[in-house]
Amino acid sequence: MSVTDFLKGLPSYNENNFTKYHNDGGIRNNAKRPSVYLPTVDHPSDQVIVTEKTNILLRYLHQQWDKKSHHKKRDHLNLEAVDEAGSRKRPRLDNGSSGSSSANPAAGHSSNDARH
Amino acid sequence: MSTHQYVVTAHKPTAVTSCVTGNFTSPTDLNLILAKNNRLEFYVVTPEGLRPLKEICIYGKVCVMKFFRPKTEKKDLLFILTARYNTMILEAIGEGDNLEIKTKAHGNVADKIGKPSESGIIAIIDPESRAIGLRLYDGLFKIIPLENCGELKATSIRMEEIQIQDMEFLHGCPSPTVILIHHDHNGRHIKTHEISLKDKEFVKTPWKQDNIDAEASLIIPVPEPFGGAIIVGQETILYHDGTNYVAVTPPVIRQSTMSCYARVDSNGARYMLGDMSGRLFLLLLEHEEKMDGLQVVKDLKVEVLGEVSIPECITYLDNGVVFIGSRLGDSQLIKLNIKPDSKTNSYISVMETFTNLAPITDMVVVDLEKQGQAQLVTCSGAFKEGSLRIIRNGIGIQEHATIDLQGIKGMWPLKMGPSKEFDNTLVLSFVQQTRVLSLNGDEVSETEIVGFQSDCQSFFCGNVNHNQVLQITSVSARLVSTDSKQLIHEWKPPTEKNISVVACNKLQVLCATGSDLYYLEIGDKIIDQKAHAVLEYEVACLDVSLLDTGTEKASIAAVGLWTDISARILKLPSLDELNKEFLGGEIIPRSILVTCFDGINYLLCALGDGSMYYFNLNKETGILSEKKKVTLGTQPTVLRTFGSSTNSTNVFACSDRPTVIYSSNHKLVFSNVNLKEVNHMCSLHAEAYPDSLALSNDNTMTFGTIDEIQKLHIRTVPLGESPRRIAYQETSQTFGVITMRLDVMKASGLQPARNSASTLSTNTSSSAATMFKGAVTAPALDIGQETEIHNLLVVDQHTFEVHHCHQLMPSEYALSLVSARLGDDPRTYYIVGTALVNPEESEPKAGRIVVFLFEESKLTQVSEKEIKGACYCLIEFNGKLLAAINSTVRLFEWTTERELRLECSHFNNIIALFLKAKGDFILVGDLMRSMTLLQYKTMEGNFEEIARDFHPNWMTAVEIIDDDTFLGGENSYNLFVCQKDR
């Protein structure tokens, strides 16, 4: 197959497009410029794009914890009560889910840790 | 007192950094959208071509621009990411003039920490519009799930792969899946990640392929039915769908690197690829149907289609028309042809080019014609798109209609019949033929005026007094009634000689047959011969224009003569000579005109070589004063007056560089017109074309209107290689241009990769490496490797022809150029500063300052000075040469032995890149330590640092505004002003 065959049947969206293209005997320079758009009406945007501020490591740990605690609840519903009565350290669940910005001071360190 | 500076943009950005095609303004409109730095241009594709819709300015540099269409939408939405990580999703609402752009969503996605990726920002959109993926920082992938309501929360996902070359979403995956090329110490690999939008995690790696092409850089996701992706490398093109793969190594792709692509078919069977050398390829996926009905890719075919501007982005529009967006050269609208061009073997024809000035590496402001109209000459573009651009203020012609007509020799508007206000007829003169066009509304049809002689060329046609029109041919002057169109009276020269030159107003006629001059007056139904004179030589041009609008009769006439090349003022009606002025030279005057601008009378006389003399004219005495000369073009020039709507007089000079002459503040202004060539023109005030001009060149006639204000006009002088520095030398009427071209190592030695300004120059010379002890030996090159060759070109200021090309040593980079007069030496030199580049060294340790003299079309080296570093900048400083060499600023004297001798130095810089001087002050721009102001102490012969900006600005340009105010440009695209602390 030749290039000619490859170039056959190029897609057409509207077969009239470019049919009346006026080419005045060679290459022309385009002098036309679109008019400048000046917004006069204020369209409030429907949605806002926000970037999550939670540190990746913290998010990962919370996710893991959520999974774990979920498993525990299901598998060892009885044992958990005993465990909680013990002196083991445990995470503070109350502010964990909101991903507050208070986690930020540790940000640099913990993101490095996550890579190791 | 604090002063403020303000910046005005003279020309909007022209480099196209991104282009997309889709249905944006309506579900059926096919739109092309171009991103040019901080501007977006919206076009719609029509049968006539691209129609501009709107231009939008955004506050930011567009980095990524992509269309996407959520399942619920009937048209495409535009996603934009700027260099400062602002994202937006735009939608068009309304149509035509009511088009509004609505920001559907917006927000900043920057992180407080993270290392911006060296391979740049990547933003990708899932083909099913489920998510947007961003790679902004190394090791992090940010995902924005596209939900219909609520806030769009961008979440970072940790990504093991650090160095990512390219990334895309795959088609036809149940959950969004990315494919990426990443680089590690073993080479480059491809890997896929499936994303869980719920958990914001990479959940699995459906497939991967290690150790692909070592330079693989481009991923093309393939839509269904095939799926998978194409990986484009330096040598191989690979198709992989996770289970099967096809790889090809077409030799033709090896010469350069593919940089961009466009999908042609929606089923993903064909793609266009563009490489860094400006070649356009077609990539075809050959497929077969398996027994189970599955479509599988069987083979890849790569074919060269031809050459285009070096592309930055490509997009397929419609019916074989493609837009090539370029950052290094002019963008283009091209058509793909099924049959190759018989000469070039290219399948591409260029339909339209879009002027691009970028990247401008250097520029000079010059006033070539000494008319107070400065123009800018820039070093624009790079590689094969390198060019000089001459930018000047000019007047634009808005074309309203064009008619293909060849060989027009003259044009005149007429008011025939009852028409009093509008011209309704246009007479066109050809060799041995006169044709009459009637203008009815915007319809133009051929007609006849019975009284006209149509089988010979007309020298003049026009309405004259008493409802008559006059036609003058080589045989006679014919008076015709505007009502009956019948011949009323005919005047023939008393001798058998043919009429050669004529001039007319509504009442008076001058006819010349050789050196015989006849003065005629037009009466009711009669042409009266009033006077006859025999001049010394044959008449070359004539004029009998009215100087005062109040009068009907001119009291003087102007004549240009052959042989003695003189302009003469004759008294009317006697034809007595009032004054004669020898123009000098051997070029015949071709057009002469008396006219009044701003109450001052002028005589303009254009010569056969495109130059024009002009004088102040005393209409009583005929005395000419204040003779001035201006170059308008290079071809014989024809002068015609036309009125503009403001009623002031304008003169149109028809030539290869058409010019409009008018007066501003009692000074003549010569303003370029944005047309290539105009042979003849006349003003036209027809009903459909009011206040217009009719203009003709060799092939066409155009009706158009003329802009009231001047705009920037750009002329391009292609070089075909990268221009780096430019300097103007008035004494030799030349520009010095430093250029760089790429040579390729062949079996026979180094050869230019392509023909360009430096290889096509007839006069050449070179600096031989052995002549200079500091020379670095050029590293041995393998066959096929490229190397940079630096040249000094001397270019004619009028024709832009290269007079001479001097090639520098191998590995020698020319970095600076100045045209300067040094010391008491009366000659003006071109001085080049260079660096000898050794790839092993972190910064150049040697270089040269070479002094050249261009005299009598020859360039000779006068002197050279060895320096210990790269000479980044050279300027003339009070008859001495000031150089920025690595971290130092050094002043050199020019001795009587014509050698450079070091006088003093200043050391307090990282790398001194830019110098500007004013009086004894020197402004130094540093690589990273902003600007420093030095003062040269004449008595002590040294520099004193008198002011410094302590901000860590990485400078790109410096300028002195006045003694206390300094302008700097830095590498984050900011301009800033520093004031001297007093």
PDB file of N, CA, C and O in Angstrom, chain B residues 734-791:
ATOM      1  N   THR B 734      24.521  48.034   6.423  1.00  0.00           N
ATOM      2  CA  THR B 734      24.314  46.593   6.580  1.00  0.00           C
ATOM      3  C   THR B 734      23.870  46.265   7.996  1.00  0.00           C
ATOM      4  O   THR B 734      24.003  47.066   8.913  1.00  0.00           O
ATOM      5  N   PHE B 735      23.357  45.056   8.124  1.00  0.00           N
ATOM      6  CA  PHE B 735      23.125  44.454   9.433  1.00  0.00           C
ATOM      7  C   PHE B 735      24.149  43.339   9.606  1.00  0.00           C
ATOM      8  O   PHE B 735      24.423  42.594   8.663  1.00  0.00           O
ATOM      9  N   GLY B 736      24.708  43.236  10.803  1.00  0.00           N
ATOM     10  CA  GLY B 736      25.494  42.053  11.136  1.00  0.00           C
ATOM     11  C   GLY B 736      24.578  41.122  11.903  1.00  0.00           C
ATOM     12  O   GLY B 736      23.848  41.553  12.785  1.00  0.00           O
ATOM     13  N   VAL B 737      24.577  39.838  11.538  1.00  0.00           N
ATOM     14  CA  VAL B 737      23.699  38.878  12.199  1.00  0.00           C
ATOM     15  C   VAL B 737      24.512  37.650  12.579  1.00  0.00           C
ATOM     16  O   VAL B 737      25.213  37.084  11.731  1.00  0.00           O
ATOM     17  N   ILE B 738      24.439  37.278  13.839  1.00  0.00           N
ATOM     18  CA  ILE B 738      25.077  36.029  14.251  1.00  0.00           C
ATOM     19  C   ILE B 738      24.043  34.933  14.134  1.00  0.00           C
ATOM     20  O   ILE B 738      22.915  35.060  14.631  1.00  0.00           O
ATOM     21  N   THR B 739      24.420  33.857  13.447  1.00  0.00           N
ATOM     22  CA  THR B 739      23.486  32.748  13.273  1.00  0.00           C
ATOM     23  C   THR B 739      24.157  31.450  13.681  1.00  0.00           C
ATOM     24  O   THR B 739      25.382  31.360  13.740  1.00  0.00           O
ATOM     25  N   MET B 740      23.315  30.467  13.932  1.00  0.00           N
ATOM     26  CA  MET B 740      23.790  29.131  14.257  1.00  0.00           C
ATOM     27  C   MET B 740      23.081  28.146  13.349  1.00  0.00           C
ATOM     28  O   MET B 740      21.865  28.233  13.168  1.00  0.00           O
ATOM     29  N   ARG B 741      23.852  27.274  12.731  1.00  0.00           N
ATOM     30  CA  ARG B 741      23.200  26.222  11.952  1.00  0.00           C
ATOM     31  C   ARG B 741      23.723  24.876  12.427  1.00  0.00           C
ATOM     32  O   ARG B 741      24.749  24.799  13.108  1.00  0.00           O
ATOM     33  N   LEU B 742      22.989  23.843  12.108  1.00  0.00           N
ATOM     34  CA  LEU B 742      23.390  22.499  12.517  1.00  0.00           C
ATOM     35  C   LEU B 742      24.044  21.793  11.335  1.00  0.00           C
ATOM     36  O   LEU B 742      23.485  21.762  10.243  1.00  0.00           O
ATOM     37  N   ASP B 743      25.236  21.282  11.574  1.00  0.00           N
ATOM     38  CA  ASP B 743      25.887  20.453  10.565  1.00  0.00           C
ATOM     39  C   ASP B 743      25.858  19.010  11.041  1.00  0.00           C
ATOM     40  O   ASP B 743      25.924  18.747  12.235  1.00  0.00           O
ATOM     41  N   VAL B 744      25.774  18.104  10.089  1.00  0.00           N
ATOM     42  CA  VAL B 744      25.687  16.682  10.427  1.00  0.00           C
ATOM     43  C   VAL B 744      26.964  15.999   9.950  1.00  0.00           C
ATOM     44  O   VAL B 744      27.464  16.283   8.862  1.00  0.00           O
ATOM     45  N   MET B 745      27.494  15.118  10.790  1.00  0.00           N
ATOM     46  CA  MET B 745      28.684  14.362  10.407  1.00  0.00           C
ATOM     47  C   MET B 745      28.271  13.291   9.405  1.00  0.00           C
ATOM     48  O   MET B 745      27.412  12.453   9.682  1.00  0.00           O
ATOM     49  N   LYS B 746      28.902  13.372   8.232  1.00  0.00           N
ATOM     50  CA  LYS B 746      28.651  12.342   7.222  1.00  0.00           C
ATOM     51  C   LYS B 746      29.968  11.609   7.004  1.00  0.00           C
ATOM     52  O   LYS B 746      31.013  12.012   7.536  1.00  0.00           O
ATOM     53  N   ALA B 747      29.937  10.570   6.201  1.00  0.00           N
ATOM     54  CA  ALA B 747      31.155   9.807   5.921  1.00  0.00           C
ATOM     55  C   ALA B 747      32.230  10.725   5.330  1.00  0.00           C
ATOM     56  O   ALA B 747      33.426  10.581   5.594  1.00  0.00           O
ATOM     57  N   SER B 748      31.777  11.716   4.565  1.00  0.00           N
ATOM     58  CA  SER B 748      32.723  12.615   3.908  1.00  0.00           C
ATOM     59  C   SER B 748      33.117  13.796   4.799  1.00  0.00           C
ATOM     60  O   SER B 748      33.848  14.670   4.367  1.00  0.00           O
ATOM     61  N   GLY B 749      32.629  13.847   6.006  1.00  0.00           N
ATOM     62  CA  GLY B 749      32.937  14.968   6.892  1.00  0.00           C
ATOM     63  C   GLY B 749      31.673  15.731   7.245  1.00  0.00           C
ATOM     64  O   GLY B 749      30.567  15.301   6.916  1.00  0.00           O
ATOM     65  N   LEU B 750      31.866  16.885   7.901  1.00  0.00           N
ATOM     66  CA  LEU B 750      30.719  17.677   8.348  1.00  0.00           C
ATOM     67  C   LEU B 750      29.990  18.298   7.160  1.00  0.00           C
ATOM     68  O   LEU B 750      30.625  18.873   6.278  1.00  0.00           O
ATOM     69  N   GLN B 751      28.675  18.191   7.175  1.00  0.00           N
ATOM     70  CA  GLN B 751      27.896  18.824   6.111  1.00  0.00           C
ATOM     71  C   GLN B 751      26.674  19.502   6.690  1.00  0.00           C
ATOM     72  O   GLN B 751      26.079  18.982   7.624  1.00  0.00           O
ATOM     73  N   PRO B 752      26.314  20.675   6.131  1.00  0.00           N
ATOM     74  CA  PRO B 752      25.116  21.340   6.642  1.00  0.00           C
ATOM     75  C   PRO B 752      23.899  20.430   6.520  1.00  0.00           C
ATOM     76  O   PRO B 752      23.755  19.720   5.512  1.00  0.00           O
ATOM     77  N   ALA B 753      23.044  20.449   7.540  1.00  0.00           N
ATOM     78  CA  ALA B 753      21.854  19.605   7.528  1.00  0.00           C
ATOM     79  C   ALA B 753      20.899  20.034   6.418  1.00  0.00           C
ATOM     80  O   ALA B 753      20.169  19.226   5.865  1.00  0.00           O
ATOM     81  N   ARG B 754      20.907  21.335   6.111  1.00  0.00           N
ATOM     82  CA  ARG B 754      20.043  21.846   5.053  1.00  0.00           C
ATOM     83  C   ARG B 754      20.611  23.179   4.577  1.00  0.00           C
ATOM     84  O   ARG B 754      21.439  23.771   5.251  1.00  0.00           O
ATOM     85  N   ASN B 755      20.143  23.621   3.418  1.00  0.00           N
ATOM     86  CA  ASN B 755      20.616  24.902   2.922  1.00  0.00           C
ATOM     87  C   ASN B 755      20.008  26.031   3.737  1.00  0.00           C
ATOM     88  O   ASN B 755      18.842  25.998   4.103  1.00  0.00           O
ATOM     89  N   SER B 756      20.842  27.015   4.041  1.00  0.00           N
ATOM     90  CA  SER B 756      20.354  28.150   4.812  1.00  0.00           C
ATOM     91  C   SER B 756      21.185  29.366   4.430  1.00  0.00           C
ATOM     92  O   SER B 756      22.081  29.281   3.587  1.00  0.00           O
ATOM     93  N   ALA B 757      20.899  30.493   5.057  1.00  0.00           N
ATOM     94  CA  ALA B 757      21.534  31.758   4.688  1.00  0.00           C
ATOM     95  C   ALA B 757      23.055  31.646   4.654  1.00  0.00           C
ATOM     96  O   ALA B 757      23.709  32.161   3.748  1.00  0.00           O
ATOM     97  N   SER B 758      23.644  30.951   5.625  1.00  0.00           N
ATOM     98  CA  SER B 758      25.100  30.903   5.677  1.00  0.00           C
ATOM     99  C   SER B 758      25.685  29.990   4.605  1.00  0.00           C
ATOM    100  O   SER B 758      26.798  30.210   4.131  1.00  0.00           O
ATOM    101  N   THR B 759      24.956  28.972   4.199  1.00  0.00           N
ATOM    102  CA  THR B 759      25.521  28.078   3.184  1.00  0.00           C
ATOM    103  C   THR B 759      25.267  28.616   1.775  1.00  0.00           C
ATOM    104  O   THR B 759      25.940  28.235   0.833  1.00  0.00           O
ATOM    105  N   LEU B 760      24.288  29.503   1.637  1.00  0.00           N
ATOM    106  CA  LEU B 760      23.948  30.009   0.309  1.00  0.00           C
ATOM    107  C   LEU B 760      24.679  31.304  -0.028  1.00  0.00           C
ATOM    108  O   LEU B 760      24.573  31.806  -1.141  1.00  0.00           O
ATOM    109  N   SER B 761      25.429  31.850   0.931  1.00  0.00           N
ATOM    110  CA  SER B 761      26.142  33.094   0.684  1.00  0.00           C
ATOM    111  C   SER B 761      27.267  32.850  -0.326  1.00  0.00           C
ATOM    112  O   SER B 761      27.939  31.825  -0.292  1.00  0.00           O
ATOM    113  N   THR B 762      27.437  33.816  -1.226  1.00  0.00           N
ATOM    114  CA  THR B 762      28.467  33.627  -2.257  1.00  0.00           C
ATOM    115  C   THR B 762      29.863  33.944  -1.718  1.00  0.00           C
ATOM    116  O   THR B 762      30.839  33.319  -2.096  1.00  0.00           O
ATOM    117  N   ASN B 763      29.956  34.958  -0.840  1.00  0.00           N
ATOM    118  CA  ASN B 763      31.251  35.283  -0.251  1.00  0.00           C
ATOM    119  C   ASN B 763      31.351  34.650   1.126  1.00  0.00           C
ATOM    120  O   ASN B 763      30.523  34.924   1.990  1.00  0.00           O
ATOM    121  N   THR B 764      32.352  33.829   1.307  1.00  0.00           N
ATOM    122  CA  THR B 764      32.494  33.196   2.613  1.00  0.00           C
ATOM    123  C   THR B 764      33.941  33.259   3.060  1.00  0.00           C
ATOM    124  O   THR B 764      34.861  33.429   2.257  1.00  0.00           O
ATOM    125  N   SER B 765      34.123  33.162   4.359  1.00  0.00           N
ATOM    126  CA  SER B 765      35.443  33.048   4.943  1.00  0.00           C
ATOM    127  C   SER B 765      35.263  32.286   6.236  1.00  0.00           C
ATOM    128  O   SER B 765      34.147  32.050   6.668  1.00  0.00           O
ATOM    129  N   SER B 766      36.376  31.880   6.867  1.00  0.00           N
ATOM    130  CA  SER B 766      36.219  31.168   8.128  1.00  0.00           C
ATOM    131  C   SER B 766      37.442  31.353   9.005  1.00  0.00           C
ATOM    132  O   SER B 766      38.528  31.674   8.527  1.00  0.00           O
ATOM    133  N   SER B 767      37.221  31.177  10.300  1.00  0.00           N
ATOM    134  CA  SER B 767      38.321  31.219  11.254  1.00  0.00           C
ATOM    135  C   SER B 767      38.875  29.802  11.350  1.00  0.00           C
ATOM    136  O   SER B 767      38.181  28.904  11.806  1.00  0.00           O
ATOM    137  N   ALA B 768      40.110  29.610  10.926  1.00  0.00           N
ATOM    138  CA  ALA B 768      40.695  28.270  10.989  1.00  0.00           C
ATOM    139  C   ALA B 768      41.150  28.008  12.419  1.00  0.00           C
ATOM    140  O   ALA B 768      41.684  28.883  13.090  1.00  0.00           O
ATOM    141  N   ALA B 769      40.919  26.810  12.878  1.00  0.00           N
ATOM    142  CA  ALA B 769      41.202  26.465  14.268  1.00  0.00           C
ATOM    143  C   ALA B 769      42.685  26.584  14.594  1.00  0.00           C
ATOM    144  O   ALA B 769      43.055  26.947  15.704  1.00  0.00           O
ATOM    145  N   THR B 770      43.535  26.327  13.640  1.00  0.00           N
ATOM    146  CA  THR B 770      44.977  26.297  13.898  1.00  0.00           C
ATOM    147  C   THR B 770      45.555  27.689  14.134  1.00  0.00           C
ATOM    148  O   THR B 770      46.611  27.834  14.727  1.00  0.00           O
ATOM    149  N   MET B 771      44.837  28.703  13.698  1.00  0.00           N
ATOM    150  CA  MET B 771      45.342  30.061  13.819  1.00  0.00           C
ATOM    151  C   MET B 771      45.376  30.532  15.261  1.00  0.00           C
ATOM    152  O   MET B 771      46.005  31.511  15.601  1.00  0.00           O
ATOM    153  N   PHE B 772      44.665  29.819  16.126  1.00  0.00           N
ATOM    154  CA  PHE B 772      44.429  30.356  17.452  1.00  0.00           C
ATOM    155  C   PHE B 772      44.872  29.347  18.499  1.00  0.00           C
ATOM    156  O   PHE B 772      44.422  28.212  18.522  1.00  0.00           O
ATOM    157  N   LYS B 773      45.754  29.799  19.382  1.00  0.00           N
ATOM    158  CA  LYS B 773      46.361  28.841  20.305  1.00  0.00           C
ATOM    159  C   LYS B 773      45.387  28.342  21.380  1.00  0.00           C
ATOM    160  O   LYS B 773      45.515  27.250  21.898  1.00  0.00           O
ATOM    161  N   GLY B 774      44.387  29.158  21.695  1.00  0.00           N
ATOM    162  CA  GLY B 774      43.434  28.771  22.735  1.00  0.00           C
ATOM    163  C   GLY B 774      42.368  27.794  22.253  1.00  0.00           C
ATOM    164  O   GLY B 774      41.505  27.400  23.026  1.00  0.00           O
ATOM    165  N   ALA B 775      42.426  27.428  20.976  1.00  0.00           N
ATOM    166  CA  ALA B 775      41.346  26.636  20.400  1.00  0.00           C
ATOM    167  C   ALA B 775      41.198  25.285  21.094  1.00  0.00           C
ATOM    168  O   ALA B 775      42.185  24.661  21.478  1.00  0.00           O
ATOM    169  N   VAL B 776      39.962  24.882  21.281  1.00  0.00           N
ATOM    170  CA  VAL B 776      39.689  23.563  21.833  1.00  0.00           C
ATOM    171  C   VAL B 776      39.557  22.635  20.645  1.00  0.00           C
ATOM    172  O   VAL B 776      38.934  22.995  19.657  1.00  0.00           O
ATOM    173  N   THR B 777      40.108  21.477  20.754  1.00  0.00           N
ATOM    174  CA  THR B 777      39.913  20.555  19.636  1.00  0.00           C
ATOM    175  C   THR B 777      38.482  20.048  19.675  1.00  0.00           C
ATOM    176  O   THR B 777      37.975  19.666  20.725  1.00  0.00           O
ATOM    177  N   ALA B 778      37.845  20.104  18.516  1.00  0.00           N
ATOM    178  CA  ALA B 778      36.454  19.702  18.445  1.00  0.00           C
ATOM    179  C   ALA B 778      36.351  18.218  18.754  1.00  0.00           C
ATOM    180  O   ALA B 778      37.176  17.435  18.294  1.00  0.00           O
ATOM    181  N   PRO B 779      35.383  17.827  19.563  1.00  0.00           N
ATOM    182  CA  PRO B 779      35.240  16.407  19.862  1.00  0.00           C
ATOM    183  C   PRO B 779      34.915  15.642  18.584  1.00  0.00           C
ATOM    184  O   PRO B 779      34.193  16.135  17.727  1.00  0.00           O
ATOM    185  N   ALA B 780      35.487  14.460  18.488  1.00  0.00           N
ATOM    186  CA  ALA B 780      35.224  13.648  17.301  1.00  0.00           C
ATOM    187  C   ALA B 780      33.754  13.248  17.292  1.00  0.00           C
ATOM    188  O   ALA B 780      33.203  12.877  18.322  1.00  0.00           O
ATOM    189  N   LEU B 781      33.133  13.407  16.149  1.00  0.00           N
ATOM    190  CA  LEU B 781      31.704  13.134  16.060  1.00  0.00           C
ATOM    191  C   LEU B 781      31.477  11.806  15.350  1.00  0.00           C
ATOM    192  O   LEU B 781      32.205  11.452  14.429  1.00  0.00           O
ATOM    193  N   ASP B 782      30.456  11.085  15.818  1.00  0.00           N
ATOM    194  CA  ASP B 782      30.051   9.870  15.120  1.00  0.00           C
ATOM    195  C   ASP B 782      29.230  10.272  13.903  1.00  0.00           C
ATOM    196  O   ASP B 782      28.647  11.353  13.882  1.00  0.00           O
ATOM    197  N   ILE B 783      29.159   9.368  12.968  1.00  0.00           N
ATOM    198  CA  ILE B 783      28.354   9.656  11.775  1.00  0.00           C
ATOM    199  C   ILE B 783      26.887   9.800  12.179  1.00  0.00           C
ATOM    200  O   ILE B 783      26.365   9.010  12.959  1.00  0.00           O
ATOM    201  N   GLY B 784      26.280  10.849  11.684  1.00  0.00           N
ATOM    202  CA  GLY B 784      24.886  11.127  12.017  1.00  0.00           C
ATOM    203  C   GLY B 784      24.745  12.114  13.156  1.00  0.00           C
ATOM    204  O   GLY B 784      23.673  12.661  13.371  1.00  0.00           O
ATOM    205  N   GLN B 785      25.817  12.387  13.893  1.00  0.00           N
ATOM    206  CA  GLN B 785      25.736  13.346  14.996  1.00  0.00           C
ATOM    207  C   GLN B 785      25.704  14.779  14.474  1.00  0.00           C
ATOM    208  O   GLN B 785      26.295  15.080  13.436  1.00  0.00           O
ATOM    209  N   GLU B 786      25.057  15.638  15.239  1.00  0.00           N
ATOM    210  CA  GLU B 786      24.939  17.031  14.821  1.00  0.00           C
ATOM    211  C   GLU B 786      25.857  17.912  15.640  1.00  0.00           C
ATOM    212  O   GLU B 786      26.149  17.609  16.804  1.00  0.00           O
ATOM    213  N   THR B 787      26.326  19.008  15.054  1.00  0.00           N
ATOM    214  CA  THR B 787      27.126  19.970  15.796  1.00  0.00           C
ATOM    215  C   THR B 787      26.710  21.371  15.387  1.00  0.00           C
ATOM    216  O   THR B 787      26.206  21.589  14.283  1.00  0.00           O
ATOM    217  N   GLU B 788      26.897  22.322  16.306  1.00  0.00           N
ATOM    218  CA  GLU B 788      26.490  23.700  16.033  1.00  0.00           C
ATOM    219  C   GLU B 788      27.618  24.464  15.341  1.00  0.00           C
ATOM    220  O   GLU B 788      28.757  24.429  15.801  1.00  0.00           O
ATOM    221  N   ILE B 789      27.291  25.152  14.267  1.00  0.00           N
ATOM    222  CA  ILE B 789      28.263  25.981  13.559  1.00  0.00           C
ATOM    223  C   ILE B 789      27.778  27.433  13.657  1.00  0.00           C
ATOM    224  O   ILE B 789      26.649  27.737  13.285  1.00  0.00           O
ATOM    225  N   HIS B 790      28.644  28.301  14.174  1.00  0.00           N
ATOM    226  CA  HIS B 790      28.267  29.703  14.345  1.00  0.00           C
ATOM    227  C   HIS B 790      28.874  30.570  13.241  1.00  0.00           C
ATOM    228  O   HIS B 790      30.014  30.345  12.831  1.00  0.00           O
ATOM    229  N   ASN B 791      28.093  31.538  12.794  1.00  0.00           N
ATOM    230  CA  ASN B 791      28.506  32.389  11.677  1.00  0.00           C
ATOM    231  C   ASN B 791      28.201  33.852  11.965  1.00  0.00           C
ATOM    232  O   ASN B 791      27.281  34.163  12.716  1.00  0.00           O
TER     233      ASN B 791
END
